[in-house]
């Protein structure tokens, strides 16, 4: 078999079980692809030795007949996950040189099922960003380019390295995390599939915290089937995360029947926003038609508080981040500034944090500090939490009318150029998440599915939002949409 | 709400961030713009609405009060920027 790095998880799993290929061969193909792709800036810590050892162990396991679905599958791991003995920096200078002494639950689950780690993937610093441009490692680059242009585009963010690596076939799949759209937006920008599970489905233990009531990890894959397989392997109750749900994990792949007859799909009118390109409106309507053709009922719905989601998010996420990032003090781990004679412990905190955190992180820590400070707590933080209650209720009301899932665009545009947004004021960047943050605030599952190309040849995605704990049904609808769109385009290799 | 330079300095002090004079001006603009975005939510009537803490309605889980971790001091100190005799070193705190 050739081009083993281009396989899907499902394809590789079947080939491994039939003995047509070995995990060592798969891993070697991916490592070769990674070596030739430095221009993409996707992998920031490569672990070829670890990968080879894990692949040898996976082959032995497959031979012995004990091969879970992920056994022998080479993956990229977002830098936000703590991986034992392997650099885990969350894309930040403040964690330079940090090597965790333990393994995150998600990577532990994946490696326990035999998956192979190829290395760590680029991301926005502490997952704060929508273009991967806040990373201390430098930019990750989108393998897609506009037709006839050689301008570098962003892969989106914060899971930009993950998206770039999967789209460029450097790995079979990757882990991502999503606090406001950080799996779904980069997936849409790179023509791949990404799902943010229901809050509590996947353990947050060992994932560097950004905003704890919003953060969820999830798979970023080439197909919906692969997301189903990988999500089953990542999920599960974890006593070490007090918000982890004590629920059985279904076999999500077995739920991909392709039968969505009688399902009710809602189209929320509030997601028709000014300035959305006509191409995206058209794609959205086409997606609805495809689901109708597959036997679903399309209904107009209203989520009245949608426009307040982004304002509430930019209180709640920074507030939680300012608390979570208080731990970076230069004492126990991470960067410590060099002090001048006579400088004390406060100087050490202030200098270490100023040197270690980039501007976007500092902005959010300061906003969070402000909205939590005495005198402003009720006006900002408590009000935002009340708005959050109303946003969640909007979804509950819609689901109570029998709606099974909601179809929306994934992003307000296709991938943009490196530097195009960073020169503008930060709000322009924040608007990227306008279709995705509602899902995090309400704790719901959401999946981004590639649905077509724009006039310049760039991928566009549609988002499906599901009911809590109904990832299986959601993935089945996504699978049906994926089949109907017939999206198979890949970026032309330039790197 | 538009912040002035003193506001930004106070926030930075609370957040333990050292800012240069140039940074203060930039953050004054950026943070004021973000607060302007945030204040759009003031249009929502939130009377009698319960503030939401978490997306799930789960209650705090308790575990048995037993020791589950062994002492791994050396491991956990291996990432420390400065240490001596198994203790973290910091600048002098008390004169």
XYZ file of C-alpha atoms in Angstrom:
590
model
C 0.000 0.000 0.000
C 1.241 3.498 -0.780
C 0.498 6.877 0.793
C -0.321 5.253 4.108
C -0.439 8.663 5.798
C -3.470 9.485 3.634
C -5.574 6.703 5.163
C -8.551 7.348 7.405
C -8.717 5.799 10.867
C -11.388 3.360 9.654
C -9.350 2.429 6.571
C -6.150 1.930 8.567
C -7.923 -0.057 11.272
C -9.356 -2.480 8.724
C -6.004 -2.822 6.930
C -4.183 -3.403 10.232
C -6.618 -6.105 11.280
C -6.298 -7.854 7.919
C -2.519 -7.729 8.205
C -2.192 -5.647 5.015
C -0.173 -3.024 6.809
C 1.646 -2.644 10.133
C 1.504 0.166 12.679
C 5.255 0.624 12.156
C 4.694 1.217 8.421
C 1.822 3.626 9.066
C 3.895 5.521 11.615
C 6.897 5.668 9.343
C 4.786 7.100 6.491
C 3.460 9.818 8.804
C 6.923 10.636 10.197
C 8.223 11.044 6.627
C 5.294 13.328 5.779
C 5.963 15.376 8.931
C 9.659 15.744 8.075
C 8.709 17.223 4.717
C 6.138 19.641 6.123
C 8.037 22.051 8.356
C 6.662 24.886 6.210
C 3.222 24.207 7.713
C 4.422 24.802 11.282
C 1.982 22.136 12.489
C 4.192 19.876 14.623
C 6.090 21.799 17.300
C 7.541 18.863 19.259
C 8.234 15.747 17.203
C 8.478 12.426 19.032
C 9.643 9.872 16.431
C 11.280 7.561 18.993
C 8.197 7.465 21.186
C 6.107 6.888 18.048
C 8.207 3.952 16.893
C 8.122 2.272 20.310
C 4.353 2.706 20.509
C 3.927 1.362 16.948
C 5.983 -1.761 17.741
C 3.839 -2.376 20.835
C 0.666 -1.823 18.786
C 1.761 -4.353 16.176
C 2.367 -6.943 18.895
C -1.062 -6.259 20.286
C -2.739 -6.554 16.891
C -0.918 -9.845 16.297
C -2.170 -11.203 19.610
C -5.728 -10.489 18.491
C -6.348 -7.753 21.082
C -6.767 -4.692 18.902
C -9.162 -1.914 19.908
C -10.208 0.392 17.043
C -7.490 2.974 17.716
C -4.690 0.415 18.028
C -1.771 1.363 15.782
C -3.339 4.643 14.588
C -0.756 7.484 14.444
C -2.084 10.716 15.959
C -0.962 14.274 16.520
C -1.641 15.676 19.997
C -2.471 19.337 20.625
C 0.159 20.998 22.803
C -2.555 21.724 25.413
C -2.596 18.070 26.557
C -0.124 17.034 29.242
C 1.912 14.127 27.918
C 4.226 12.433 30.369
C 7.875 13.329 29.834
C 7.094 15.137 26.561
C 7.111 18.942 26.315
C 3.616 20.392 26.868
C 3.650 24.166 26.602
C 0.123 25.218 25.636
C 1.780 27.330 22.949
C 3.116 29.656 25.647
C 6.548 30.944 26.526
C 5.605 30.758 30.189
C 5.670 26.936 30.003
C 8.971 26.746 28.138
C 10.775 23.553 29.094
C 7.795 22.156 31.025
C 7.617 18.369 30.950
C 4.591 16.926 32.762
C 5.122 14.100 35.209
C 1.752 12.601 34.322
C -0.469 11.820 31.340
C -3.800 13.547 30.623
C -6.839 11.255 30.809
C -7.649 11.759 27.116
C -4.172 10.814 25.883
C -4.049 8.047 28.457
C -7.328 6.632 27.053
C -6.059 6.915 23.477
C -2.632 5.434 24.156
C -4.229 2.766 26.344
C -6.205 1.671 23.305
C -2.979 1.447 21.298
C -2.907 4.802 19.476
C 0.529 6.131 18.528
C 1.776 9.665 19.337
C 3.713 11.365 16.520
C 4.294 14.604 18.424
C 2.716 17.776 19.749
C 0.774 20.237 17.617
C 0.839 24.008 17.319
C -1.975 26.100 18.811
C -2.847 29.622 19.900
C -1.308 30.467 23.273
C -3.446 28.875 26.013
C -6.032 28.207 23.265
C -6.832 31.931 23.051
C -7.172 32.854 19.403
C -8.851 31.974 16.121
C -5.869 31.918 13.756
C -3.001 30.178 15.569
C -1.127 33.500 15.377
C -0.776 33.945 19.157
C 1.430 30.840 19.464
C 4.910 31.217 20.955
C 6.143 28.772 18.291
C 5.141 30.990 15.378
C 2.298 30.486 12.923
C 0.762 27.261 11.739
C -0.094 27.508 8.054
C -3.179 26.231 6.263
C -2.322 23.639 3.576
C -5.106 25.204 1.476
C -4.396 28.262 -0.685
C -6.669 30.450 -2.769
C -6.739 29.458 -6.440
C -3.804 31.008 -8.252
C -2.343 32.551 -5.066
C 0.672 31.597 -2.987
C -0.321 33.741 0.005
C -0.231 31.868 3.322
C -3.608 31.455 5.027
C -4.307 30.642 8.674
C -5.674 27.208 9.530
C -7.902 28.880 12.137
C -7.506 28.389 15.835
C -6.944 27.644 18.463
C -6.425 24.031 17.265
C -4.659 25.310 14.134
C -1.758 22.856 14.161
C -4.190 19.953 14.578
C -6.294 21.115 11.620
C -3.292 21.755 9.400
C -1.722 18.373 10.217
C -4.894 16.384 9.516
C -5.736 18.284 6.304
C -2.162 17.797 5.015
C -2.187 14.061 5.886
C 0.703 14.356 8.363
C -1.266 12.133 10.731
C -4.456 10.097 10.527
C -6.212 12.291 13.089
C -5.499 14.710 15.928
C -6.823 15.800 19.290
C -8.243 19.295 19.630
C -9.917 21.340 22.332
C -12.818 23.759 22.006
C -13.719 26.575 24.403
C -15.549 28.858 21.949
C -15.062 27.146 18.570
C -11.427 26.039 18.647
C -12.148 22.616 17.113
C -14.989 23.546 14.761
C -13.611 26.762 13.214
C -10.190 25.308 12.228
C -11.915 22.138 10.988
C -14.093 24.297 8.722
C -11.074 26.319 7.512
C -9.191 23.180 6.470
C -11.913 20.923 5.069
C -11.900 18.348 7.877
C -14.375 17.139 10.529
C -14.255 18.246 14.170
C -16.647 17.597 17.034
C -16.922 19.343 20.378
C -18.687 16.824 22.612
C -21.268 17.575 25.311
C -19.622 19.276 28.285
C -18.595 16.446 30.621
C -18.350 13.708 27.964
C -14.556 13.913 27.817
C -12.352 14.357 30.885
C -10.553 17.681 31.269
C -7.939 16.189 33.610
C -4.456 16.950 32.362
C -5.666 19.419 29.727
C -4.147 22.838 30.496
C -7.148 24.870 31.685
C -8.416 27.949 29.818
C -12.078 28.401 30.849
C -13.087 25.362 32.855
C -16.876 25.604 32.453
C -16.509 25.799 28.647
C -13.463 23.655 27.748
C -13.999 20.273 26.050
C -11.577 18.120 24.099
C -12.607 16.316 20.929
C -11.337 14.589 17.782
C -10.302 16.298 14.527
C -10.454 13.814 11.692
C -10.742 13.292 7.941
C -14.263 11.831 8.098
C -17.302 11.733 10.374
C -16.796 7.986 10.847
C -13.288 8.649 12.156
C -14.650 11.223 14.605
C -17.142 8.629 15.854
C -14.409 6.016 16.354
C -11.992 8.391 18.055
C -14.618 10.047 20.266
C -15.596 6.655 21.688
C -11.938 6.064 22.583
C -11.428 9.514 24.164
C -14.611 9.581 26.242
C -15.575 8.120 29.556
C -16.104 8.877 33.204
C -13.053 10.056 35.105
C -13.040 10.410 38.882
C -10.190 12.911 38.535
C -12.469 15.458 36.792
C -15.403 16.358 39.042
C -17.404 17.577 36.017
C -16.890 14.347 34.060
C -20.239 12.643 33.434
C -20.788 9.190 34.895
C -22.428 7.840 31.747
C -21.745 4.820 29.579
C -19.960 5.640 26.311
C -21.919 4.380 23.294
C -20.258 2.850 20.239
C -20.722 6.013 18.182
C -19.591 4.355 14.964
C -22.362 1.766 15.213
C -24.869 4.622 15.265
C -23.879 5.839 11.771
C -26.806 4.223 9.981
C -27.288 7.011 7.429
C -30.997 6.869 8.192
C -32.313 10.262 9.328
C -35.885 9.880 8.097
C -38.304 11.780 10.316
C -35.571 13.732 12.121
C -36.419 17.370 12.702
C -33.635 19.826 11.812
C -33.961 23.426 12.986
C -32.703 26.446 11.013
C -32.233 29.348 13.457
C -33.141 32.710 11.936
C -30.772 34.595 14.284
C -27.772 32.954 12.566
C -28.529 34.958 9.394
C -26.152 37.747 10.194
C -25.316 40.939 8.343
C -22.161 40.614 6.344
C -22.256 36.832 5.956
C -21.010 36.098 2.408
C -23.706 34.986 -0.035
C -21.695 31.803 -0.678
C -22.100 30.749 2.943
C -25.838 31.512 2.909
C -26.119 29.407 -0.245
C -24.148 26.525 1.224
C -26.324 26.589 4.326
C -29.513 26.409 2.241
C -27.999 23.610 0.146
C -27.155 21.683 3.341
C -30.745 21.986 4.523
C -31.975 20.723 1.142
C -29.670 17.703 1.331
C -30.955 16.767 4.780
C -34.549 17.200 3.544
C -33.786 14.949 0.575
C -32.484 12.359 3.036
C -35.868 12.354 4.740
C -35.451 14.927 7.502
C -37.997 17.616 8.224
C -36.564 21.148 8.062
C -38.149 23.680 10.408
C -37.516 27.360 11.084
C -36.610 28.030 14.695
C -35.666 30.991 16.858
C -32.829 31.269 19.392
C -33.590 34.820 20.516
C -30.548 35.477 22.708
C -27.953 34.473 20.103
C -26.551 37.964 19.608
C -25.697 38.219 23.296
C -23.612 35.039 23.279
C -20.351 36.645 22.178
C -20.626 39.496 24.740
C -21.373 36.996 27.551
C -18.570 34.714 26.374
C -16.044 37.563 26.549
C -16.876 37.984 30.222
C -17.120 34.351 31.297
C -14.122 32.937 29.403
C -11.671 35.688 30.457
C -12.966 35.571 34.052
C -12.259 31.842 34.291
C -8.972 32.272 32.446
C -7.737 34.958 34.827
C -8.307 32.550 37.740
C -6.846 29.526 35.969
C -3.749 31.397 34.800
C -3.010 32.769 38.272
C -1.028 29.568 38.813
C 1.740 30.760 36.482
C 3.783 32.586 39.061
C 7.346 31.529 38.267
C 7.625 29.474 41.464
C 6.770 25.832 40.824
C 7.223 25.485 37.072
C 7.581 27.536 33.936
C 9.345 30.764 33.123
C 10.885 32.912 35.857
C 12.228 36.378 35.040
C 15.761 37.343 35.993
C 15.524 39.858 38.814
C 17.667 42.902 39.562
C 19.232 43.374 42.958
C 16.688 44.449 45.535
C 13.649 43.199 43.609
C 11.156 41.175 45.625
C 8.537 38.491 45.121
C 5.927 40.829 43.588
C 8.492 41.917 40.984
C 9.132 38.260 40.276
C 5.414 37.577 39.653
C 4.889 40.699 37.564
C 7.994 40.328 35.412
C 7.681 36.566 34.915
C 4.061 36.883 33.795
C 4.767 39.902 31.579
C 7.624 38.063 29.858
C 5.854 34.707 29.710
C 2.383 35.682 28.467
C 1.750 37.109 24.991
C -0.481 40.120 24.381
C -3.736 38.250 23.707
C -3.358 36.259 26.928
C -2.533 39.432 28.878
C -5.606 41.149 27.411
C -7.871 38.329 28.502
C -6.313 37.993 31.942
C -6.870 41.730 32.474
C -10.482 41.655 31.217
C -11.122 38.684 33.504
C -9.504 40.415 36.452
C -11.596 43.511 35.832
C -14.987 41.778 35.516
C -14.348 39.816 38.705
C -13.073 42.771 40.716
C -15.016 44.324 43.594
C -17.635 46.740 42.316
C -17.868 45.237 38.809
C -18.675 41.594 39.598
C -22.466 41.994 39.438
C -22.524 44.313 36.439
C -20.340 42.047 34.324
C -19.734 38.538 35.639
C -23.099 37.839 37.218
C -24.982 39.451 34.360
C -23.044 37.321 31.864
C -23.907 34.186 33.820
C -27.597 35.154 33.705
C -27.394 35.728 29.949
C -25.808 32.292 29.747
C -28.862 30.811 31.492
C -31.081 32.450 28.864
C -28.949 31.164 25.973
C -29.141 27.625 27.322
C -32.907 28.001 27.762
C -33.253 29.088 24.100
C -31.851 25.693 23.083
C -33.914 23.776 25.642
C -37.099 25.422 24.373
C -36.267 24.458 20.787
C -35.398 20.863 21.665
C -38.633 20.642 23.674
C -40.559 21.196 20.436
C -39.113 17.979 19.031
C -36.137 19.407 17.121
C -33.354 16.795 16.942
C -30.495 18.979 15.690
C -29.770 22.489 14.467
C -27.991 23.373 11.208
C -25.910 26.572 10.963
C -22.826 27.821 9.125
C -19.616 26.914 11.012
C -17.800 30.191 10.376
C -18.658 33.636 8.960
C -15.942 33.343 6.275
C -13.448 30.987 4.668
C -9.825 30.924 5.901
C -8.198 34.366 5.933
C -4.612 35.423 5.346
C -1.851 35.415 7.934
C -1.719 38.895 9.457
C -5.029 39.987 7.923
C -6.870 40.095 11.248
C -4.044 40.650 13.731
C -3.615 44.235 12.531
C -7.266 44.963 13.195
C -8.688 45.413 16.681
C -9.127 42.157 18.651
C -12.918 42.260 18.290
C -12.626 41.457 14.565
C -10.879 38.214 15.471
C -13.466 37.415 18.163
C -16.270 37.585 15.565
C -14.936 34.361 14.032
C -16.633 32.465 16.842
C -20.046 34.040 16.429
C -21.691 30.753 15.276
C -19.826 28.487 17.688
C -19.690 30.107 21.175
C -23.391 29.545 21.872
C -22.716 25.804 21.885
C -20.003 26.070 24.566
C -22.123 28.370 26.715
C -25.000 25.855 26.592
C -22.689 22.823 27.016
C -24.061 21.135 23.877
C -22.308 18.932 21.303
C -21.478 20.575 17.965
C -19.809 19.191 14.863
C -18.297 20.942 11.860
C -18.584 19.125 8.526
C -16.866 20.227 5.297
C -19.616 21.037 2.819
C -18.057 22.667 -0.235
C -15.524 25.075 -1.689
C -15.929 28.819 -2.123
C -15.282 30.676 -5.406
C -11.576 30.894 -4.519
C -11.302 27.169 -3.929
C -11.260 27.254 -0.118
C -13.256 24.829 2.035
C -16.375 25.932 3.902
C -18.036 24.053 6.756
C -21.507 23.631 8.171
C -22.188 23.128 11.857
C -24.718 20.736 13.362
C -25.686 21.260 17.008
C -27.197 18.390 18.978
C -28.979 17.624 22.221
C -26.903 16.932 25.340
C -25.368 13.407 25.310
C -26.758 12.703 21.816
C -23.420 12.748 19.987
C -24.347 9.467 18.284
C -27.474 10.897 16.693
C -25.610 14.125 15.869
C -22.801 12.229 14.151
C -25.329 10.181 12.204
C -26.892 13.366 10.820
C -23.388 14.739 10.122
C -22.499 11.489 8.354
C -25.613 11.803 6.175
C -24.698 15.398 5.315
C -21.112 14.379 4.553
C -22.308 11.650 2.198
C -24.721 14.021 0.466
C -22.167 16.794 -0.079
C -19.682 14.285 -1.458
C -16.856 16.527 -0.249
C -13.564 14.799 -1.056
C -11.346 17.760 -2.029
C -7.801 17.905 -0.697
C -5.354 20.798 -0.793
C -2.820 20.730 -3.639
C 0.600 20.013 -2.095
C 2.918 23.075 -2.171
C 4.888 22.506 1.055
C -17.009 51.645 29.596
C -13.866 53.508 28.548
C -10.932 52.853 30.849
C -8.287 55.468 31.648
C -4.573 54.851 32.181
C -4.985 54.547 35.953
C -7.684 51.874 35.509
C -5.359 49.835 33.319
C -2.508 50.189 35.823
C -4.776 49.033 38.656
C -6.025 46.030 36.704
C -2.463 45.071 35.739
C -1.409 45.323 39.367
C -4.289 43.043 40.453
C -3.328 40.589 37.680
C 0.374 40.789 38.590
C 1.470 41.936 35.125
C 4.231 44.452 34.596
C 3.284 46.814 31.746
C 5.442 49.266 29.857
C 4.108 52.796 29.262
C 3.565 51.935 25.629
C 1.612 48.773 26.545
C -0.667 50.725 28.871
C -1.881 52.922 26.009
C -2.556 49.941 23.736
C -4.361 47.959 26.448
C -6.410 51.036 27.327
C -7.808 51.023 23.781
C -8.154 47.235 23.472
C -9.793 46.667 26.855
C -12.195 49.583 26.359
C -13.260 48.133 22.999
C -13.786 44.683 24.509
C -15.887 46.172 27.329
C -17.953 47.995 24.725
C -18.668 44.644 23.030
C -19.456 43.042 26.383
C -21.860 45.811 27.362
C -24.206 44.881 24.510
C -25.581 42.322 26.960
C -26.958 45.167 29.085
C -29.881 45.227 26.647
C -31.082 41.862 28.014
C -33.654 41.792 30.791
C -32.108 39.477 33.384
C -34.569 40.132 36.222
C -35.343 36.945 38.154
C -32.874 34.903 36.078
C -30.605 32.547 38.011
C -26.919 32.944 37.093
C -25.526 29.780 35.530
C -22.359 28.262 36.946
C -22.071 25.158 34.813
C -23.656 23.660 31.725
C -24.712 20.466 33.446
C -26.985 20.356 36.461
C -24.693 17.947 38.265
C -24.102 18.331 41.986
C -20.642 18.353 43.494
C -19.344 14.833 43.725
C -17.663 13.732 46.949
C -15.052 11.042 47.429
C -13.989 9.077 50.473
C -11.530 10.935 52.664
C -8.631 8.553 52.121
C -5.076 9.013 50.914
C -4.822 8.245 47.198
C -1.524 9.889 46.270
C 1.920 8.798 47.291
C 4.697 11.281 47.974
C 6.351 12.178 44.668
C 8.126 15.328 45.761
C 11.190 14.927 43.563
C 9.094 14.356 40.464
C 6.899 17.344 41.078
C 9.857 19.596 41.789
C 11.673 18.595 38.622
C 10.085 21.511 36.709
C 10.890 24.172 39.327
C 12.942 27.142 38.105
C 14.844 27.366 41.428
C 15.035 24.922 44.302
C 17.249 23.810 47.157
C 16.980 20.884 49.564
C 13.546 19.961 48.221
C 12.179 23.481 48.721
C 11.090 26.078 46.139
C 13.317 29.150 46.213
C 11.753 32.617 45.968
C 13.099 36.119 46.680
C 13.136 37.090 50.331
C 9.560 37.714 51.506
C 10.005 38.697 55.187
C 12.801 40.996 56.399
